[in-house]
Amino acid sequence: MVNRPDQRTDNTQIRAFSASQNILNRADGSSKFEFGSTSVICSVSGPMDIQLRDEKLDEATVDIVVRPAKGVPATREKLMENMLRTAFEPIILAGMMPRTLVQIVVQILKDDGSVMAAAINAITLALLDAGIPMKQLAGAITLMIDQKTNELVLDPTLAELENAKSTHTFAFDNTHKKPFVLLSDSDGVFSEQEYFLCHDLAFEAIEKVHGFIRMAVESKKEKEQQQLFGH
């Protein structure tokens, strides 16, 4: 049995999920997603008018902004923006919304590890809330390799990441039975074999994330229907 900082007893355990949608009044779609105490809010605005110099004739422009919990955005947030754009541009059906802008803003509330994965899951929920058409849904998970034991640790906390020799965030779609990677972000020292061990463990775990996203969306739909019909 393993004793992890947050009282999990297994290296393959994921922290408790929490999610909510439609939490911001001024956005077309919004969400909050949490892995344990890691917490991210996302807002989606659009499709909306775009400045002429930025418009694309045959598809929407997808703009992603990441704001840190404290201070102003720095290099880390810019890198996150690029990675998130890489993950979501292929799955948003931008061709259905030409000459418009879809703006996604990610606000990190607290980073206790796995914040990139939390951001991806929050964006998926916010896009659904906004009614933005998508080919498939993205779900993400982070894991690390411990530098002392070489063990794979799923959904690491910030304290655990201090002992990581490498970290890996994977985003998979929800439509392919075989792994279909939307994003792979790895940092640190690792072998090819270790990378694929991380990939396989992440794919095993991602069904829990996809299942939770489905449940969150279905729960929201049920509440909306109850309000609509007064039941």
mmCIF file of C-alpha atoms in Angstrom:
data_model
loop_
_atom_site.group_PDB
_atom_site.id
_atom_site.type_symbol
_atom_site.label_atom_id
_atom_site.label_comp_id
_atom_site.label_asym_id
_atom_site.label_seq_id
_atom_site.Cartn_x
_atom_site.Cartn_y
_atom_site.Cartn_z
ATOM 1 C CA MET A 1 0.000 0.000 0.000
ATOM 2 C CA VAL A 2 1.248 3.490 -0.916
ATOM 3 C CA ASN A 3 0.727 6.559 1.255
ATOM 4 C CA ARG A 4 0.257 9.573 -0.987
ATOM 5 C CA PRO A 5 0.170 13.174 0.354
ATOM 6 C CA ASP A 6 -3.618 13.430 -0.043
ATOM 7 C CA GLN A 7 -4.284 10.019 1.582
ATOM 8 C CA ARG A 8 -4.742 8.067 -1.640
ATOM 9 C CA THR A 9 -3.466 4.517 -1.167
ATOM 10 C CA ASP A 10 -2.575 3.569 -4.739
ATOM 11 C CA ASN A 11 -0.444 5.208 -7.418
ATOM 12 C CA THR A 12 -3.180 4.565 -10.005
ATOM 13 C CA GLN A 13 -5.915 6.365 -8.044
ATOM 14 C CA ILE A 14 -7.313 9.632 -9.409
ATOM 15 C CA ARG A 15 -8.448 12.396 -7.065
ATOM 16 C CA ALA A 16 -12.162 13.113 -6.747
ATOM 17 C CA PHE A 17 -13.648 14.970 -9.729
ATOM 18 C CA SER A 18 -15.919 17.957 -9.437
ATOM 19 C CA ALA A 19 -17.549 19.874 -12.281
ATOM 20 C CA SER A 20 -20.255 22.440 -12.945
ATOM 21 C CA GLN A 21 -21.471 24.274 -16.045
ATOM 22 C CA ASN A 22 -23.228 27.560 -16.819
ATOM 23 C CA ILE A 23 -21.623 29.378 -13.880
ATOM 24 C CA LEU A 24 -20.811 32.726 -15.575
ATOM 25 C CA ASN A 25 -23.665 34.968 -16.733
ATOM 26 C CA ARG A 26 -21.824 36.990 -19.364
ATOM 27 C CA ALA A 27 -20.302 34.062 -21.260
ATOM 28 C CA ASP A 28 -22.055 31.902 -23.861
ATOM 29 C CA GLY A 29 -20.711 28.852 -22.061
ATOM 30 C CA SER A 30 -18.773 28.285 -18.854
ATOM 31 C CA SER A 31 -17.562 25.559 -16.547
ATOM 32 C CA LYS A 32 -15.529 24.736 -13.490
ATOM 33 C CA PHE A 33 -13.473 21.531 -13.245
ATOM 34 C CA GLU A 34 -11.517 20.192 -10.285
ATOM 35 C CA PHE A 35 -9.090 17.352 -9.645
ATOM 36 C CA GLY A 36 -9.013 17.380 -5.823
ATOM 37 C CA SER A 37 -7.892 20.894 -4.906
ATOM 38 C CA THR A 38 -6.702 21.764 -8.434
ATOM 39 C CA SER A 39 -9.399 24.076 -9.750
ATOM 40 C CA VAL A 40 -9.967 25.753 -13.134
ATOM 41 C CA ILE A 41 -12.768 27.956 -14.502
ATOM 42 C CA CYS A 42 -13.352 28.284 -18.242
ATOM 43 C CA SER A 43 -15.516 30.676 -20.241
ATOM 44 C CA VAL A 44 -16.440 30.434 -23.922
ATOM 45 C CA SER A 45 -17.713 33.403 -25.936
ATOM 46 C CA GLY A 46 -18.899 32.971 -29.502
ATOM 47 C CA PRO A 47 -19.283 32.476 -32.273
ATOM 48 C CA MET A 48 -19.079 36.272 -32.411
ATOM 49 C CA ASP A 49 -17.931 39.056 -34.740
ATOM 50 C CA ILE A 50 -14.214 39.225 -35.408
ATOM 51 C CA GLN A 51 -11.955 42.030 -36.609
ATOM 52 C CA LEU A 52 -11.459 41.947 -40.368
ATOM 53 C CA ARG A 53 -7.689 41.404 -40.134
ATOM 54 C CA ASP A 54 -8.159 38.288 -37.976
ATOM 55 C CA GLU A 55 -11.031 36.626 -39.806
ATOM 56 C CA LYS A 56 -10.727 33.403 -41.795
ATOM 57 C CA LEU A 57 -12.949 33.157 -44.857
ATOM 58 C CA ASP A 58 -13.837 29.489 -44.480
ATOM 59 C CA GLU A 59 -13.778 28.858 -40.712
ATOM 60 C CA ALA A 60 -13.914 30.359 -37.243
ATOM 61 C CA THR A 61 -10.822 31.648 -35.459
ATOM 62 C CA VAL A 62 -10.226 29.900 -32.127
ATOM 63 C CA ASP A 63 -8.525 32.084 -29.522
ATOM 64 C CA ILE A 64 -7.399 30.663 -26.157
ATOM 65 C CA VAL A 65 -6.231 32.756 -23.205
ATOM 66 C CA VAL A 66 -4.823 31.263 -19.971
ATOM 67 C CA ARG A 67 -4.720 33.363 -16.809
ATOM 68 C CA PRO A 68 -2.659 32.240 -13.788
ATOM 69 C CA ALA A 69 -4.006 32.074 -10.231
ATOM 70 C CA LYS A 70 -1.735 34.979 -9.268
ATOM 71 C CA GLY A 71 0.055 37.686 -11.207
ATOM 72 C CA VAL A 72 0.115 38.218 -14.964
ATOM 73 C CA PRO A 73 0.448 35.581 -17.705
ATOM 74 C CA ALA A 74 4.039 34.524 -18.374
ATOM 75 C CA THR A 75 5.846 32.020 -20.613
ATOM 76 C CA ARG A 76 4.195 29.034 -18.916
ATOM 77 C CA GLU A 77 0.707 30.321 -19.699
ATOM 78 C CA LYS A 78 1.677 31.109 -23.309
ATOM 79 C CA LEU A 79 2.933 27.540 -23.733
ATOM 80 C CA MET A 80 -0.321 26.238 -22.250
ATOM 81 C CA GLU A 81 -2.304 28.362 -24.709
ATOM 82 C CA ASN A 82 -0.394 26.885 -27.657
ATOM 83 C CA MET A 83 -0.865 23.315 -26.402
ATOM 84 C CA LEU A 84 -4.581 23.831 -25.756
ATOM 85 C CA ARG A 85 -5.063 25.357 -29.200
ATOM 86 C CA THR A 86 -3.309 22.337 -30.727
ATOM 87 C CA ALA A 87 -5.720 20.032 -28.905
ATOM 88 C CA PHE A 88 -8.983 21.861 -29.628
ATOM 89 C CA GLU A 89 -8.620 23.405 -33.105
ATOM 90 C CA PRO A 90 -8.938 19.980 -34.830
ATOM 91 C CA ILE A 91 -12.108 18.981 -32.930
ATOM 92 C CA ILE A 92 -14.063 22.258 -33.050
ATOM 93 C CA LEU A 93 -16.148 22.291 -36.257
ATOM 94 C CA ALA A 94 -14.876 25.740 -37.182
ATOM 95 C CA GLY A 95 -16.018 25.342 -40.801
ATOM 96 C CA MET A 96 -19.630 25.672 -39.618
ATOM 97 C CA MET A 97 -18.882 29.165 -38.252
ATOM 98 C CA PRO A 98 -16.823 31.038 -40.902
ATOM 99 C CA ARG A 99 -15.657 34.617 -40.305
ATOM 100 C CA THR A 100 -16.355 34.446 -36.567
ATOM 101 C CA LEU A 101 -14.373 34.235 -33.338
ATOM 102 C CA VAL A 102 -14.623 31.609 -30.610
ATOM 103 C CA GLN A 103 -12.800 32.902 -27.550
ATOM 104 C CA ILE A 104 -11.875 30.535 -24.724
ATOM 105 C CA VAL A 105 -10.570 31.933 -21.447
ATOM 106 C CA VAL A 106 -9.078 29.610 -18.825
ATOM 107 C CA GLN A 107 -8.686 31.007 -15.321
ATOM 108 C CA ILE A 108 -6.558 28.882 -12.993
ATOM 109 C CA LEU A 109 -7.950 29.167 -9.473
ATOM 110 C CA LYS A 110 -5.551 26.746 -7.774
ATOM 111 C CA ASP A 111 -2.765 24.568 -9.166
ATOM 112 C CA ASP A 112 -2.133 21.498 -7.037
ATOM 113 C CA GLY A 113 -0.876 19.393 -9.940
ATOM 114 C CA SER A 114 -2.524 18.213 -13.209
ATOM 115 C CA VAL A 115 -3.620 21.750 -14.100
ATOM 116 C CA MET A 116 -3.245 21.231 -17.861
ATOM 117 C CA ALA A 117 -5.527 18.192 -17.719
ATOM 118 C CA ALA A 118 -8.042 20.121 -15.606
ATOM 119 C CA ALA A 119 -7.987 22.963 -18.169
ATOM 120 C CA ILE A 120 -8.700 20.579 -21.060
ATOM 121 C CA ASN A 121 -11.635 19.001 -19.220
ATOM 122 C CA ALA A 122 -12.986 22.436 -18.269
ATOM 123 C CA ILE A 123 -12.762 23.646 -21.900
ATOM 124 C CA THR A 124 -14.670 20.575 -23.126
ATOM 125 C CA LEU A 125 -17.485 21.238 -20.656
ATOM 126 C CA ALA A 126 -17.592 24.979 -21.450
ATOM 127 C CA LEU A 127 -17.704 24.344 -25.233
ATOM 128 C CA LEU A 128 -20.613 21.938 -24.696
ATOM 129 C CA ASP A 129 -22.346 24.522 -22.509
ATOM 130 C CA ALA A 130 -21.934 27.158 -25.245
ATOM 131 C CA GLY A 131 -23.309 24.813 -27.924
ATOM 132 C CA ILE A 132 -20.131 25.007 -30.016
ATOM 133 C CA PRO A 133 -20.209 22.130 -32.560
ATOM 134 C CA MET A 134 -17.444 19.533 -32.069
ATOM 135 C CA LYS A 135 -16.387 16.318 -33.803
ATOM 136 C CA GLN A 136 -15.635 14.628 -30.496
ATOM 137 C CA LEU A 137 -15.025 15.375 -26.828
ATOM 138 C CA ALA A 138 -11.580 15.718 -25.260
ATOM 139 C CA GLY A 139 -10.744 14.241 -21.866
ATOM 140 C CA ALA A 140 -7.326 14.552 -20.223
ATOM 141 C CA ILE A 141 -5.226 13.083 -17.432
ATOM 142 C CA THR A 142 -1.704 13.728 -16.107
ATOM 143 C CA LEU A 143 0.795 11.251 -14.698
ATOM 144 C CA MET A 144 4.437 11.274 -13.652
ATOM 145 C CA ILE A 145 7.369 8.916 -13.199
ATOM 146 C CA ASP A 146 8.883 9.026 -9.707
ATOM 147 C CA GLN A 147 12.640 9.714 -9.850
ATOM 148 C CA LYS A 148 13.382 7.467 -6.834
ATOM 149 C CA THR A 149 11.145 4.448 -7.475
ATOM 150 C CA ASN A 150 10.559 4.772 -11.257
ATOM 151 C CA GLU A 151 6.891 4.066 -10.527
ATOM 152 C CA LEU A 152 4.098 5.631 -12.558
ATOM 153 C CA VAL A 153 1.918 7.972 -10.494
ATOM 154 C CA LEU A 154 -1.499 8.972 -11.816
ATOM 155 C CA ASP A 155 -2.914 12.473 -11.252
ATOM 156 C CA PRO A 156 0.034 13.743 -9.141
ATOM 157 C CA THR A 157 -0.253 16.595 -6.643
ATOM 158 C CA LEU A 158 2.173 19.518 -6.598
ATOM 159 C CA ALA A 159 4.053 17.885 -3.689
ATOM 160 C CA GLU A 160 4.436 14.639 -5.660
ATOM 161 C CA LEU A 161 5.600 16.512 -8.769
ATOM 162 C CA GLU A 162 8.652 17.713 -6.816
ATOM 163 C CA ASN A 163 9.887 14.096 -6.999
ATOM 164 C CA ALA A 164 9.097 13.587 -10.689
ATOM 165 C CA LYS A 165 11.745 12.691 -13.228
ATOM 166 C CA SER A 166 9.141 13.264 -15.951
ATOM 167 C CA THR A 167 5.523 14.378 -16.280
ATOM 168 C CA HIS A 168 3.075 13.459 -19.032
ATOM 169 C CA THR A 169 -0.347 14.896 -19.904
ATOM 170 C CA PHE A 170 -2.486 13.063 -22.458
ATOM 171 C CA ALA A 171 -5.803 14.079 -23.982
ATOM 172 C CA PHE A 172 -7.853 11.435 -25.788
ATOM 173 C CA ASP A 173 -11.081 11.710 -27.754
ATOM 174 C CA ASN A 174 -14.214 9.799 -26.736
ATOM 175 C CA THR A 175 -15.119 8.171 -30.058
ATOM 176 C CA HIS A 176 -12.253 5.786 -30.857
ATOM 177 C CA LYS A 177 -11.950 2.443 -29.066
ATOM 178 C CA LYS A 178 -8.211 2.480 -29.715
ATOM 179 C CA PRO A 179 -6.129 5.382 -28.356
ATOM 180 C CA PHE A 180 -6.563 8.554 -30.410
ATOM 181 C CA VAL A 181 -4.290 11.208 -28.943
ATOM 182 C CA LEU A 182 -5.455 14.823 -29.181
ATOM 183 C CA LEU A 183 -2.602 16.118 -27.038
ATOM 184 C CA SER A 184 0.613 14.652 -25.663
ATOM 185 C CA ASP A 185 2.697 16.963 -23.482
ATOM 186 C CA SER A 186 5.766 15.415 -21.840
ATOM 187 C CA ASP A 187 8.528 17.044 -19.840
ATOM 188 C CA GLY A 188 11.646 15.617 -18.194
ATOM 189 C CA VAL A 189 13.851 12.556 -18.763
ATOM 190 C CA PHE A 190 12.248 9.299 -19.922
ATOM 191 C CA SER A 191 12.798 6.417 -22.327
ATOM 192 C CA GLU A 192 10.555 5.468 -25.233
ATOM 193 C CA GLN A 193 9.349 2.446 -23.254
ATOM 194 C CA GLU A 194 8.478 4.634 -20.253
ATOM 195 C CA TYR A 195 6.578 7.032 -22.514
ATOM 196 C CA PHE A 196 4.395 4.240 -23.880
ATOM 197 C CA LEU A 197 3.806 2.810 -20.388
ATOM 198 C CA CYS A 198 2.532 6.270 -19.399
ATOM 199 C CA HIS A 199 0.433 6.463 -22.571
ATOM 200 C CA ASP A 200 -1.191 3.069 -21.871
ATOM 201 C CA LEU A 201 -1.948 3.848 -18.213
ATOM 202 C CA ALA A 202 -3.425 7.232 -19.189
ATOM 203 C CA PHE A 203 -5.662 5.564 -21.788
ATOM 204 C CA GLU A 204 -6.883 3.047 -19.190
ATOM 205 C CA ALA A 205 -7.739 5.875 -16.805
ATOM 206 C CA ILE A 206 -9.334 8.237 -19.329
ATOM 207 C CA GLU A 207 -12.635 6.339 -19.430
ATOM 208 C CA LYS A 208 -13.302 7.570 -15.889
ATOM 209 C CA VAL A 209 -12.790 11.160 -17.051
ATOM 210 C CA HIS A 210 -14.961 10.719 -20.161
ATOM 211 C CA GLY A 211 -17.614 9.002 -18.049
ATOM 212 C CA PHE A 212 -17.601 11.871 -15.568
ATOM 213 C CA ILE A 213 -17.915 14.472 -18.358
ATOM 214 C CA ARG A 214 -20.886 12.544 -19.783
ATOM 215 C CA MET A 215 -22.508 12.404 -16.339
ATOM 216 C CA ALA A 216 -21.958 16.132 -15.766
ATOM 217 C CA VAL A 217 -23.579 16.997 -19.106
ATOM 218 C CA GLU A 218 -26.518 14.617 -18.568
ATOM 219 C CA SER A 219 -27.079 16.002 -15.066
ATOM 220 C CA LYS A 220 -27.164 19.556 -16.454
ATOM 221 C CA LYS A 221 -29.668 18.525 -19.153
ATOM 222 C CA GLU A 222 -31.935 16.904 -16.562
ATOM 223 C CA LYS A 223 -31.906 20.039 -14.397
ATOM 224 C CA GLU A 224 -32.716 22.222 -17.413
ATOM 225 C CA GLN A 225 -35.637 19.973 -18.383
ATOM 226 C CA GLN A 226 -36.958 20.014 -14.816
ATOM 227 C CA GLN A 227 -36.837 23.813 -14.806
ATOM 228 C CA LEU A 228 -38.461 23.970 -18.252
ATOM 229 C CA PHE A 229 -41.341 21.657 -17.417
ATOM 230 C CA GLY A 230 -41.561 22.558 -13.733
ATOM 231 C CA HIS A 231 -41.008 19.006 -12.420
#
